[in-house]
Coordinates of C-alpha atoms and ligand atoms in Angstrom, one line a residue:
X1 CA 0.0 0.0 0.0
X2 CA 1.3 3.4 -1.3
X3 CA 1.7 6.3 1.9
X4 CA -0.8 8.0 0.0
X5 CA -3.6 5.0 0.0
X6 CA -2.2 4.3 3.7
X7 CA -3.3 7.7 5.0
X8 CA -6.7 7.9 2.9
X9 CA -7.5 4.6 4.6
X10 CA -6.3 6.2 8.1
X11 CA -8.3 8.9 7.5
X12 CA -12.1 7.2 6.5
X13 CA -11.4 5.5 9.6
X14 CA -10.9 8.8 11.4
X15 CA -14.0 10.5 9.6
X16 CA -16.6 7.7 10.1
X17 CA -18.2 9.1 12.9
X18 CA -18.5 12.5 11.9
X19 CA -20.5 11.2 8.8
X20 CA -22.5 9.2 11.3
X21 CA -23.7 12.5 13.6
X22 CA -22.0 15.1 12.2
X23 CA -20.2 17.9 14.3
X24 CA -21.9 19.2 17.3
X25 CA -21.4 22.6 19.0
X26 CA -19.9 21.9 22.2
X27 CA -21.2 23.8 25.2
X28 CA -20.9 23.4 28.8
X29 CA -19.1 19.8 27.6
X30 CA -21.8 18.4 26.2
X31 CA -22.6 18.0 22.5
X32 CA -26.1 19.8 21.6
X33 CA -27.4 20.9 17.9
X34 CA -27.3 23.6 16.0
X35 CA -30.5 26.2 16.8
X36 CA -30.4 27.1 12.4
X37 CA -30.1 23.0 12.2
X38 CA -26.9 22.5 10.0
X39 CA -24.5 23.3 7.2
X40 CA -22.3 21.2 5.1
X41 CA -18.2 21.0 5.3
X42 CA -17.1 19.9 2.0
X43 CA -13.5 18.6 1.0
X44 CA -11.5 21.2 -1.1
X45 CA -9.7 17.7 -2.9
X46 CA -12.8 16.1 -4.8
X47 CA -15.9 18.8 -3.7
X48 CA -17.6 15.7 -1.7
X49 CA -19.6 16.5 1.3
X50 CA -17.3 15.3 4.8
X51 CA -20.2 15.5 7.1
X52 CA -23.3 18.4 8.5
X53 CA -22.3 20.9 11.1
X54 CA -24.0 22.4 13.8
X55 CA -25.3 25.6 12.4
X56 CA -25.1 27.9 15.3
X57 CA -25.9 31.9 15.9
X58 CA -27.3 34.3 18.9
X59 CA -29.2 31.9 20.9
X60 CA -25.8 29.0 21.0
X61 CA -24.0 32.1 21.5
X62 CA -25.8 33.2 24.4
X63 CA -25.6 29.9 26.1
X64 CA -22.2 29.1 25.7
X65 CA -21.2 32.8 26.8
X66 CA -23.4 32.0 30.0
X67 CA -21.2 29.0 30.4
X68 CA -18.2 30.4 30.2
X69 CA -19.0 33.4 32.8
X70 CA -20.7 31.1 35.1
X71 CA -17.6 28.6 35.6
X72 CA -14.5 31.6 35.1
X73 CA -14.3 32.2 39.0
X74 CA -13.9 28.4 39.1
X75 CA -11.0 27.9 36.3
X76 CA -9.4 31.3 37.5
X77 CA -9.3 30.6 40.9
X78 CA -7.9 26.8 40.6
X79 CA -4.2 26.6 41.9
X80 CA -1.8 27.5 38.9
X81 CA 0.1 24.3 39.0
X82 CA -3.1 22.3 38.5
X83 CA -4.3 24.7 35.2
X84 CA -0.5 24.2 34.0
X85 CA -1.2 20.2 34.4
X86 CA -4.0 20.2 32.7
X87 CA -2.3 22.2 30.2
X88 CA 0.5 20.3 29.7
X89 CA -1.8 17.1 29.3
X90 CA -3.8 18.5 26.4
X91 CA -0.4 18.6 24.3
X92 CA 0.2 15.2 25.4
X93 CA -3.4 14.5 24.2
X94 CA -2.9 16.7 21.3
X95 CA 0.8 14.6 20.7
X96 CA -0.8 11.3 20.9
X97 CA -3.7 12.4 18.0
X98 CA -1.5 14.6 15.7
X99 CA -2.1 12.0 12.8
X100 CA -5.7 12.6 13.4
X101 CA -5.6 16.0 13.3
X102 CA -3.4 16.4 10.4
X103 CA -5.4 13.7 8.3
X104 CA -8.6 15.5 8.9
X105 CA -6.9 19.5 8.1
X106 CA -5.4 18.2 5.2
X107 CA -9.0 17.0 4.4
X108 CA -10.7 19.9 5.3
X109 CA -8.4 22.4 4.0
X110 CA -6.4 21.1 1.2
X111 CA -3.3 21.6 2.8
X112 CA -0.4 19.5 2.4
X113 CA 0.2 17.0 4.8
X114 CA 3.8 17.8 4.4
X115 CA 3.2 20.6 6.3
X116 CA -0.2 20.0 8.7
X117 CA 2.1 17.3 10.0
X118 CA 4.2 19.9 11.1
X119 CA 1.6 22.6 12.3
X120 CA -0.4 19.8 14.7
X121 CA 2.9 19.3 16.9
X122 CA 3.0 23.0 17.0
X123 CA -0.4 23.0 18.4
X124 CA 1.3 20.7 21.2
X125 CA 4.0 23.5 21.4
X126 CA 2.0 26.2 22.0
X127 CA 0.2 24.3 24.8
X128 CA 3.3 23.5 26.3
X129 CA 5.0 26.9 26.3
X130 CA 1.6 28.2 27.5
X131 CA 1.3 25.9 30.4
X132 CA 5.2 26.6 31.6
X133 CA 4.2 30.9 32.1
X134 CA 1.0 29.7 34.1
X135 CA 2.4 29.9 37.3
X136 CA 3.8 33.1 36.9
X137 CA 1.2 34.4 34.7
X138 CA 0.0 36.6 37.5
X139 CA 3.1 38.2 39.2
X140 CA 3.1 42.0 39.3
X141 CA 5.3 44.8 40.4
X142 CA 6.2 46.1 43.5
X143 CA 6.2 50.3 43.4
X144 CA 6.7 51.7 47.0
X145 CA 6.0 54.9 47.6
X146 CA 6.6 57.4 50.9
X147 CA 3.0 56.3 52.3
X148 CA 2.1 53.7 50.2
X149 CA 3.2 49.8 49.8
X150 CA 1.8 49.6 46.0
X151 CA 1.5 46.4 44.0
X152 CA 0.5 45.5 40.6
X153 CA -1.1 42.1 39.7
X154 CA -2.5 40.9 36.2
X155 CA -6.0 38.9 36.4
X156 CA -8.1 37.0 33.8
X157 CA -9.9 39.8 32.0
X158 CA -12.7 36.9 31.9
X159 CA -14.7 35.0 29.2
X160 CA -13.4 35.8 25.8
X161 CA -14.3 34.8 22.4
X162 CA -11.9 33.2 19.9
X163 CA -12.5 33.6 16.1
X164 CA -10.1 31.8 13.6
X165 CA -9.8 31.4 9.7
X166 CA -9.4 28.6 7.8
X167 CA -5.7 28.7 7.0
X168 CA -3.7 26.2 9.6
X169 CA -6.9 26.3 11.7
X170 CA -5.2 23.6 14.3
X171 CA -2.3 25.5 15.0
X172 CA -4.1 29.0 14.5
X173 CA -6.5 28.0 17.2
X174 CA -4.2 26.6 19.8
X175 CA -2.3 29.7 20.0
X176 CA -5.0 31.5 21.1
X177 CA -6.8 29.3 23.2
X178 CA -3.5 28.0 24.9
X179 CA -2.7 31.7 26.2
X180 CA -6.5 32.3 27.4
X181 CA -7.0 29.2 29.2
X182 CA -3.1 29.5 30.6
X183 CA -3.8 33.4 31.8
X184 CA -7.2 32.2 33.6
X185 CA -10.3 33.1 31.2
X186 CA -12.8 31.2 29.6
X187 CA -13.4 30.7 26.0
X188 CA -16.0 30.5 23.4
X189 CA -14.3 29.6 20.4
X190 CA -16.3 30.1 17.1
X191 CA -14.1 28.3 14.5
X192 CA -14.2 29.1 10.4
X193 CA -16.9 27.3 8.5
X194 CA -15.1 26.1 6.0
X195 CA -12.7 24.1 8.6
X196 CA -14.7 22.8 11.1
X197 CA -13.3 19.6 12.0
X198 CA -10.1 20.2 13.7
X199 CA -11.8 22.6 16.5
X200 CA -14.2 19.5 17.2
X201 CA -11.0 17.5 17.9
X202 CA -9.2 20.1 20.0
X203 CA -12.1 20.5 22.4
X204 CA -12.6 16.8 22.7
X205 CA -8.8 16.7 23.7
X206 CA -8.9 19.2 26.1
X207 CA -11.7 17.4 28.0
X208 CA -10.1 14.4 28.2
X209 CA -7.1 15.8 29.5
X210 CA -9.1 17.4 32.3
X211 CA -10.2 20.6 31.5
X212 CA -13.8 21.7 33.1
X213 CA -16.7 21.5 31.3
X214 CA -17.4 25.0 30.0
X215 CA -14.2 26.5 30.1
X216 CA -13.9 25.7 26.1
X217 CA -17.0 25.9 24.4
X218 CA -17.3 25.4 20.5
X219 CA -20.2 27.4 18.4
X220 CA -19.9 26.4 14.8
X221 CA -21.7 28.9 12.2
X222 CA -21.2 31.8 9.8
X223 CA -19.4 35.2 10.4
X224 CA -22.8 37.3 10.4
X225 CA -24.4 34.9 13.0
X226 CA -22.3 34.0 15.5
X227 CA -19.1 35.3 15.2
X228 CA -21.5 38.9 14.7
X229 CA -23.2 37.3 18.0
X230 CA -19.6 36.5 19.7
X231 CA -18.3 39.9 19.0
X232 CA -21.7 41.7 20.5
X233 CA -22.5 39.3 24.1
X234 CA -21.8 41.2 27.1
X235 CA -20.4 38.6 28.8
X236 CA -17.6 38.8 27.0
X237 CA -14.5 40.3 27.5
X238 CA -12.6 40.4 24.6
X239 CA -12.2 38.9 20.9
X240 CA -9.3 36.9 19.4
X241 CA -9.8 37.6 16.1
X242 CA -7.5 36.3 13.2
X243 CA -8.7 36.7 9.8
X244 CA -9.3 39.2 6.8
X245 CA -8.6 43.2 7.7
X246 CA -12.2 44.0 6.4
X247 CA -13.9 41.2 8.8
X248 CA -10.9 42.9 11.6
X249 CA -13.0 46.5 11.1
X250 CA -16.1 44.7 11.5
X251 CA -15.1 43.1 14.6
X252 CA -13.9 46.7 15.9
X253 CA -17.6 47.6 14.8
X254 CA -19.6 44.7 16.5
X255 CA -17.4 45.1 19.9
X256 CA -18.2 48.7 20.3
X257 CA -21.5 48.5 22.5
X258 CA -20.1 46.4 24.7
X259 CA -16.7 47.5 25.1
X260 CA -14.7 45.0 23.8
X261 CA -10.9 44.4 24.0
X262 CA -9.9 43.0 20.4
X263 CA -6.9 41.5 19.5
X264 CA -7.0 41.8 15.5
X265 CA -4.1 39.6 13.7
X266 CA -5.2 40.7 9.7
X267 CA -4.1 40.0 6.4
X268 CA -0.5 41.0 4.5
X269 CA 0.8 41.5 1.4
X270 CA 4.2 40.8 2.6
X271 CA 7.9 42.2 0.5
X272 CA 10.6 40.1 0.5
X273 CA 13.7 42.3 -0.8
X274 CA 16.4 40.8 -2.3
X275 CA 19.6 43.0 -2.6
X276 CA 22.6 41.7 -5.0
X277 CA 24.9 40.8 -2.7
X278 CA 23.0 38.4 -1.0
X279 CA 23.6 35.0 -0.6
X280 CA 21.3 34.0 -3.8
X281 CA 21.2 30.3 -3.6
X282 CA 19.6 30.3 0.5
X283 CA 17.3 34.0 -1.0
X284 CA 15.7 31.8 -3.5
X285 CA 15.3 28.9 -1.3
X286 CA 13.4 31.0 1.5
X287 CA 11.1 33.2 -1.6
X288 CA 9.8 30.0 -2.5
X289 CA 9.3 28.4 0.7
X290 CA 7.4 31.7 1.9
X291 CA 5.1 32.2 -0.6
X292 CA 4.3 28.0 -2.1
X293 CA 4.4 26.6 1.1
X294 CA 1.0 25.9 2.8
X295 CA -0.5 26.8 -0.6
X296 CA 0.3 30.3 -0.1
X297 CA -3.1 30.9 2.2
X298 CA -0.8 32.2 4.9
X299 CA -0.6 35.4 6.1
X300 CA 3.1 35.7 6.8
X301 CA 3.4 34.6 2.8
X302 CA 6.0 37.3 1.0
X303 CA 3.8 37.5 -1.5
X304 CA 5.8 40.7 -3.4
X305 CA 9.1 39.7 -4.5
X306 CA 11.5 42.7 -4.5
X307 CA 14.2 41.9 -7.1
X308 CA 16.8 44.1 -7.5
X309 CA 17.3 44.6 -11.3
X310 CA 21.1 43.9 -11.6
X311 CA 20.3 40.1 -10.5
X312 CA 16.5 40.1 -12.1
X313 CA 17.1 38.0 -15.1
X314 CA 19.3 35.4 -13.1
X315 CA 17.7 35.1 -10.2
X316 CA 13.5 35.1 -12.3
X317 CA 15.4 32.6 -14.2
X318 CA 15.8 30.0 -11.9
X319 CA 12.6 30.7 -10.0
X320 CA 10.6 30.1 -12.8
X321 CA 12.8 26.7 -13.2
X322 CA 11.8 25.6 -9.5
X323 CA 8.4 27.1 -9.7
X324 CA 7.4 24.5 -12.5
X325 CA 8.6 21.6 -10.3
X326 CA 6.6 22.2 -7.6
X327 CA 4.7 19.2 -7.1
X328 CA 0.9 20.4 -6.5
X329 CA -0.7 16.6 -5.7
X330 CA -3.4 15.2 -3.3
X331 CA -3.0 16.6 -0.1
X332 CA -2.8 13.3 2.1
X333 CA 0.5 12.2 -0.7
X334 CA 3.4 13.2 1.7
X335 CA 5.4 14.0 -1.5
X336 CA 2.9 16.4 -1.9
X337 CA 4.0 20.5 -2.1
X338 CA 0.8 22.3 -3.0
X339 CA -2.6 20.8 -2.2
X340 CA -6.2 22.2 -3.6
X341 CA -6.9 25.7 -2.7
X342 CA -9.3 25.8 0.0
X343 CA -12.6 26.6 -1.0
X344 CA -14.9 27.2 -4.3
X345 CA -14.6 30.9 -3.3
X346 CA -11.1 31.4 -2.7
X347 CA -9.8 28.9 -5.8
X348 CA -12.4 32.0 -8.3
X349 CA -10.7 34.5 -5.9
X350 CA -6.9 33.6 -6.6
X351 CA -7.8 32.2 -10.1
X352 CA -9.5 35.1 -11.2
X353 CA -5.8 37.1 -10.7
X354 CA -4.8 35.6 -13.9
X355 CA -6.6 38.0 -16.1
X356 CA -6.1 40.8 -13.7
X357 CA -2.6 40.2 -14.0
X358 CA -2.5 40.0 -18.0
X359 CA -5.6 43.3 -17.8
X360 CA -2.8 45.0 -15.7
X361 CA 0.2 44.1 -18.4
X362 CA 2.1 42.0 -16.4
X363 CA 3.5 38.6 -17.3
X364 CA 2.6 34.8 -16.3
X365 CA 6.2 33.7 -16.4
X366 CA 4.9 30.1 -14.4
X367 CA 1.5 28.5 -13.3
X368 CA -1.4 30.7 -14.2
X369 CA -3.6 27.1 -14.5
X370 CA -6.1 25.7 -12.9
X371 CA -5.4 21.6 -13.0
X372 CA -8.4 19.7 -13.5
X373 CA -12.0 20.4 -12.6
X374 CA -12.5 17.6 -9.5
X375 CA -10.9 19.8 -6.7
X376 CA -9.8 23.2 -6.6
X377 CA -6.2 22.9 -8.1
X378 CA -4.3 25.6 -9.3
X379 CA -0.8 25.8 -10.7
X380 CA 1.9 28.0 -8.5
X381 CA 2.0 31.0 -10.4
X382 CA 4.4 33.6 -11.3
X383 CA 3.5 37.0 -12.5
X384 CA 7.0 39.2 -13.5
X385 CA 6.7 42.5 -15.5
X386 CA 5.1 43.6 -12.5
X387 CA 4.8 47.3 -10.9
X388 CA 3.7 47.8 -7.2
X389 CA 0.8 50.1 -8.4
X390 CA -0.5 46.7 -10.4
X391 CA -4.0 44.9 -8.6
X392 CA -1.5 42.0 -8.1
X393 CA 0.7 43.6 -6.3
X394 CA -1.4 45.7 -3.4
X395 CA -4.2 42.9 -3.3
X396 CA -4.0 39.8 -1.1
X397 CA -4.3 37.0 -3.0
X398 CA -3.7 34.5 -0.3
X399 CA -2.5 31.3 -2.7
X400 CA 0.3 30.4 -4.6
X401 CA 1.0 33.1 -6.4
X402 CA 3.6 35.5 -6.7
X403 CA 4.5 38.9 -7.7
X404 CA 7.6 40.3 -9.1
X405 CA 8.7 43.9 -8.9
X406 CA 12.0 45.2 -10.0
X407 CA 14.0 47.6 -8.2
X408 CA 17.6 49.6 -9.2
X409 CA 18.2 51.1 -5.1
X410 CA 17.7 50.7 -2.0
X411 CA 15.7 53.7 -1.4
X412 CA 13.7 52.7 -4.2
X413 CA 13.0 49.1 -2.7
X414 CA 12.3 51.0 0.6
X415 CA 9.7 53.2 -1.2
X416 CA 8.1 50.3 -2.7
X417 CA 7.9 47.8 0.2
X418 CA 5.9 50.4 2.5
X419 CA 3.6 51.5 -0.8
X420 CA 0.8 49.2 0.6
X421 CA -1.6 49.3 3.6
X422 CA -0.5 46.3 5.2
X423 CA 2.3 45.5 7.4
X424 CA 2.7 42.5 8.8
X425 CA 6.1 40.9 7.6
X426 CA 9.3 41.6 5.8
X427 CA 12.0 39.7 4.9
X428 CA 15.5 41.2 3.6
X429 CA 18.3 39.3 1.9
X430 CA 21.9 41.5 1.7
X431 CA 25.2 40.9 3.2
X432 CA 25.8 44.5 3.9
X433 CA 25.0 44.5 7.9
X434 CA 24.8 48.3 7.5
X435 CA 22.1 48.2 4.5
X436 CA 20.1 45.5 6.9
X437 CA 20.5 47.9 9.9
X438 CA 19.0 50.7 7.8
X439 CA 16.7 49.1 6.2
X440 CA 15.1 46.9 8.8
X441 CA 14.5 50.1 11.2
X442 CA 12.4 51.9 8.0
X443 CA 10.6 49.1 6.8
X444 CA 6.8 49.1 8.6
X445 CA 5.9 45.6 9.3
X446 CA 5.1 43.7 12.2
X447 CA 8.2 41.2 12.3
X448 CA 10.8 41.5 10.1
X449 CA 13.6 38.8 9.2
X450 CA 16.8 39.3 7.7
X451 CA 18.8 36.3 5.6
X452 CA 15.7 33.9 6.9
X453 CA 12.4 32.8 6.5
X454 CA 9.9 33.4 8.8
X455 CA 10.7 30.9 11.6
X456 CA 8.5 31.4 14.7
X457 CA 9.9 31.4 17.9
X458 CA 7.1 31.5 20.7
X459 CA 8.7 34.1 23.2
X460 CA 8.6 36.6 20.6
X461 CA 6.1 39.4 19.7
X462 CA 3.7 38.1 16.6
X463 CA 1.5 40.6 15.6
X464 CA 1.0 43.4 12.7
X465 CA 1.2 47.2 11.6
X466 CA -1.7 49.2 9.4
X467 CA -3.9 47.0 8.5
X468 CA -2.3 43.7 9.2
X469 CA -3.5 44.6 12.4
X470 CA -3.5 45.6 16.0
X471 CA -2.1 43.9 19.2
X472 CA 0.9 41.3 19.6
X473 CA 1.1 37.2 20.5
X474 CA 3.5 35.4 22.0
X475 CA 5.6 35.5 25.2
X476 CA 3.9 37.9 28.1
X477 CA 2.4 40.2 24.9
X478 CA -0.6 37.1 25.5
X479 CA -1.0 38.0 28.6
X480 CA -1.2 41.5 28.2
X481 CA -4.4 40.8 25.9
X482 CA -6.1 38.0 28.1
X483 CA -5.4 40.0 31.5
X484 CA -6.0 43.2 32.9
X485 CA -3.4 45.0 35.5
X486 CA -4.3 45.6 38.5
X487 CA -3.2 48.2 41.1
X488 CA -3.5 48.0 45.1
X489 CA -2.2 50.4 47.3
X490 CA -1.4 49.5 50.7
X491 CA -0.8 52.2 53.4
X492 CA 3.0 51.7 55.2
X493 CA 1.5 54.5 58.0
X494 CA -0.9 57.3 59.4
X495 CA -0.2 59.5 56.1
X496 CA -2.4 62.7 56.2
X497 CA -5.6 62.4 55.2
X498 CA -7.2 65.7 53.5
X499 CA -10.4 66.4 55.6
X500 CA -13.4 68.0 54.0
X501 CA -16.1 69.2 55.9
X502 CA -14.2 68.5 59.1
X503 CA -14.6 71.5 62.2
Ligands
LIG601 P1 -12.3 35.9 7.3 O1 -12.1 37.2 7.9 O2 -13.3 35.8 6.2 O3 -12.9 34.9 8.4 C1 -12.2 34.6 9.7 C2 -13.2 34.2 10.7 O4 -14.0 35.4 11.0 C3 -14.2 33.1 10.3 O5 -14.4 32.3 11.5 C4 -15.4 33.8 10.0 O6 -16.6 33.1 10.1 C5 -15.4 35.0 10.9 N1 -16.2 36.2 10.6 C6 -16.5 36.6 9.3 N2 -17.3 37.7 9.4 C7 -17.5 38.0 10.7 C8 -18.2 39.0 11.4 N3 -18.9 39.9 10.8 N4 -18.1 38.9 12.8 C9 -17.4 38.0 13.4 N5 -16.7 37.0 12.8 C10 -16.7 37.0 11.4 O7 -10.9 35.3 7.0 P2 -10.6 33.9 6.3 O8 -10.9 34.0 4.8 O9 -11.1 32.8 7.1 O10 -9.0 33.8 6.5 C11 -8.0 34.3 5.6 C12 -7.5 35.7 6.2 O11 -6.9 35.5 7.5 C13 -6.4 36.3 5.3 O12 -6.7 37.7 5.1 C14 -5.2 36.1 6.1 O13 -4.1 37.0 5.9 C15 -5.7 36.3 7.5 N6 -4.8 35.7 8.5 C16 -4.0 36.5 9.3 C17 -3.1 36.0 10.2 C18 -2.2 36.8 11.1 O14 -1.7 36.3 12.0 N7 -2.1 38.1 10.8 C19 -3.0 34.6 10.3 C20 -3.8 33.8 9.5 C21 -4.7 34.3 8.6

């Protein structure tokens, strides 16, 4: 048996009981339908239906927001080591089912399994690093003053809400979740429709490893219903929102009648700037790895590549020679590089950049195909003869596809990386340390890396500029979201009081 028939086989055995009862919302750790009845995931590989879904909105909302407030006081108040354990147990849990998990994205996604192997141990990663801050999750500062003993503490800001996409929605979800249930809050956790099935198992994990009923709660359903419903409930604190920069300002919208804290991560449209005297062989290497891997639908993709023109030729060249071997298969074939793109929506979203590219006068140099008509396969594409005033090259595309932009200096490159709203990443090749220092402190992105891909290292601050975003993950930044400071003066003495309306 082939890998590829071994893991198809793996994975019917894995999906048979979600076609049997379909995905349930799971509130107060119980499974309970849908109030609008259901919706249907379908596989991005052949278009066939995987199973119905709880279709949830306001009411499911409502209940599993109750939930969450009524047991918060419980899950903050339990002794930090015990929340770390539990912690630490749901990426054991999450360790012993990564096959699961990674069958099932790659299912429900189209992503490569190549790489949703990969991105369900980092759910186990983020758990762990999560669980090892718990303890100290809450330590403040100690400011004395003449008269005053004054500390600071940090508590749970309480239930939130959790919204993800459907790009890496294992891994997108766990680094949310981890740092909300590590700092002491609740969550309701409304996960993207098109991905469903990987939130289902996460929830089901975390119970098993010991976490209270209600502390994760899972409302399936659209945007406009209940992520709408999410983002509006009083009971809740704050929104983890990771998606489009449109649905971000909507969120900011929703949350404004009840106060909300929002933690926006957005979309990109990232440059990666290539100077000549970089080391060309490891630049190319890490352009192609940052915009084909994961099928391009990630927001960190560099998207732009800024070529500088004394190296275009060469260096386009041997892109377009790798591009071409990309091997875009079925997403369960480990050999596999590029899977199906994830949806009917998004595969006439990215495909429909052909024309605009050719409308706007640049030129397919590789892909520009869509591959068959019984999933939604597309070619990894190449558009060169591109200026950054071109659709293709200020519009997220989010899939494989690539835009080339020539540049002759570096304050040229500098004026064209920051010519777009977004700011999320930026990645610089050059062996001139000076040009790197320069550079990096202009550019305006989020995270910037310099000779590298994007490799994520969890102490550090994740997060975006203009409209890539608002607010940072990682390391305490979490905390800073999920928990409020708090200040208490104590008095050292008999300090004078001023007395009003004293004889
Ligand atoms: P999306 O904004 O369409 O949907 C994301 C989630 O928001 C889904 O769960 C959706 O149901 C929900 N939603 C939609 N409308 C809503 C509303 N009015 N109120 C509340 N919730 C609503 O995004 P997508 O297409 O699922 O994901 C792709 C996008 O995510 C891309 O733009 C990508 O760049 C971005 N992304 C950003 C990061 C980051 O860290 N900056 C990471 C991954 C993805």
């Amino acid at each position: 048996m082939s890998k590829l028939d071994e893991n198809i086989f793996k994975l019917n055995k894995f999906l048979d009981r979600f076609r049997v009862s379909g995905i349930q919302n799971h509130i107060a750790g119980r499974d309970v339908p849908g109030s609008q009845g259901t919706f249907q995931s379908t596989s991005p590989v052949d278009k066939s239906v995987i199973c119905d879904v709880a279709h949830g909105a306001e009411v499911d909302i409502d209940t599993a927001a109750k939930a969450a407030h009524d047991v918060f006081t419980e899950w903050r108040d339990m002794p930090a080591i015990e929340r770390r354990n539990i912690m630490i147990r749901i990426a054991e849990g999450i360790e012993a089912r990564a096959e699961e998990i990674t069958l099932c994205e790659c299912w429900d996604t189209g992503q490569a399994y190549k790489f949703m192997s990969k991105a369900a141990l980092r759910g186990a990663e983020n758990f762990r690093y999560f669980a090892d801050q718990v303890v100290q999750a809450r330590d403040g500062q100690h400011l004395k003053s003449p008269t005053l003993m004054n500390i600071t503490t940090r508590v749970p800001i309480g239930p939130v809400g959790v919204i993800t996409p459907w790009n890496t929605p294992f891994m997108l979800s766990t680094w949310k979740i981890a740092p909300a249930l590590a700092a002491g809050c609740t969550v309701v956790h409304k996960p993207a429709e098109a991905s469903p099935l990987t939130a289902r198992l996460l929830v089901e994990i975390a119970e098993e490893a010991g976490l209270p009923p209600s502390v994760l709660n899972t409302v399936n359903g659209f945007g406009e219903g209940a992520g709408k419903a999410l983002c509006e409930h009083p009971r809740i604190k704050a929104i983890a929102f990771v998606g489009e920069s449109r649905t971000g300002s909507l969120i900011t919208k929703q949350g404004a009648d009840t106060l909300k804290r929002n933690h926006l991560e957005l979309g990109g449209k990232n440059p990666v700037i290539v100077f000549d005297d970089a080391d060309l062989d490891r630049a190319l290497d890490a352009v192609i790895f940052m915009i084909y891997s994961i099928n391009g639908e990630r927001c960190t993709s560099s998207s732009r590549l800024l070529i500088q023109d004394t190296i275009r030729e060469e260096f386009e060249t041997c892109l377009v020679k790798r591009v071409n071997n990309i091997r875009v298969g079925h997403p369960l074939d480990p050999a596999t590089e590029i899977g199906p793109l994830v949806s009917e929506e998004y595969f006439n979203k990215v495909t429909s950049y052909f024309d605009i590219a050719k409308e706007d006068g640049a030129t397919i140099a590789a892909g520009g195909q869509v591959i068959g008509d019984e999933g939604y396969f597309v070619r990894p594409t190449l558009f060169t003869g591109a200026n950054n005033g071109m659709r293709i090259a200020q519009e997220e595309i989010f899939g494989p596809v690539l835009t080339s932009i020539p540049f002759s200096t570096e304050e040229e490159a500098l004026q064209i990386a920051n010519d777009t709203l977004y700011g999320l990443t930026g990645y610089v090749w050059t062996n001139d340390l000076t040009r790197a220092l320069r550079f990096t402190d202009k550019l305006e992105a989020g995270m910037i890396w310099v000779n590298s891909e994007n490799v994520r290292h969890l102490p550090t601050p994740f997060g975006g500029v203009k409209a890539s975003g608002i607010g940072r993950d990682g390391g305490d930044w979490s905390f800073e979201f999920y928990m409020e400071q708090k200040h208490i003066g104590f008095a050292t003495g008999q300090h004078k009081i001023t007395k009003l309306g004293a004889l």
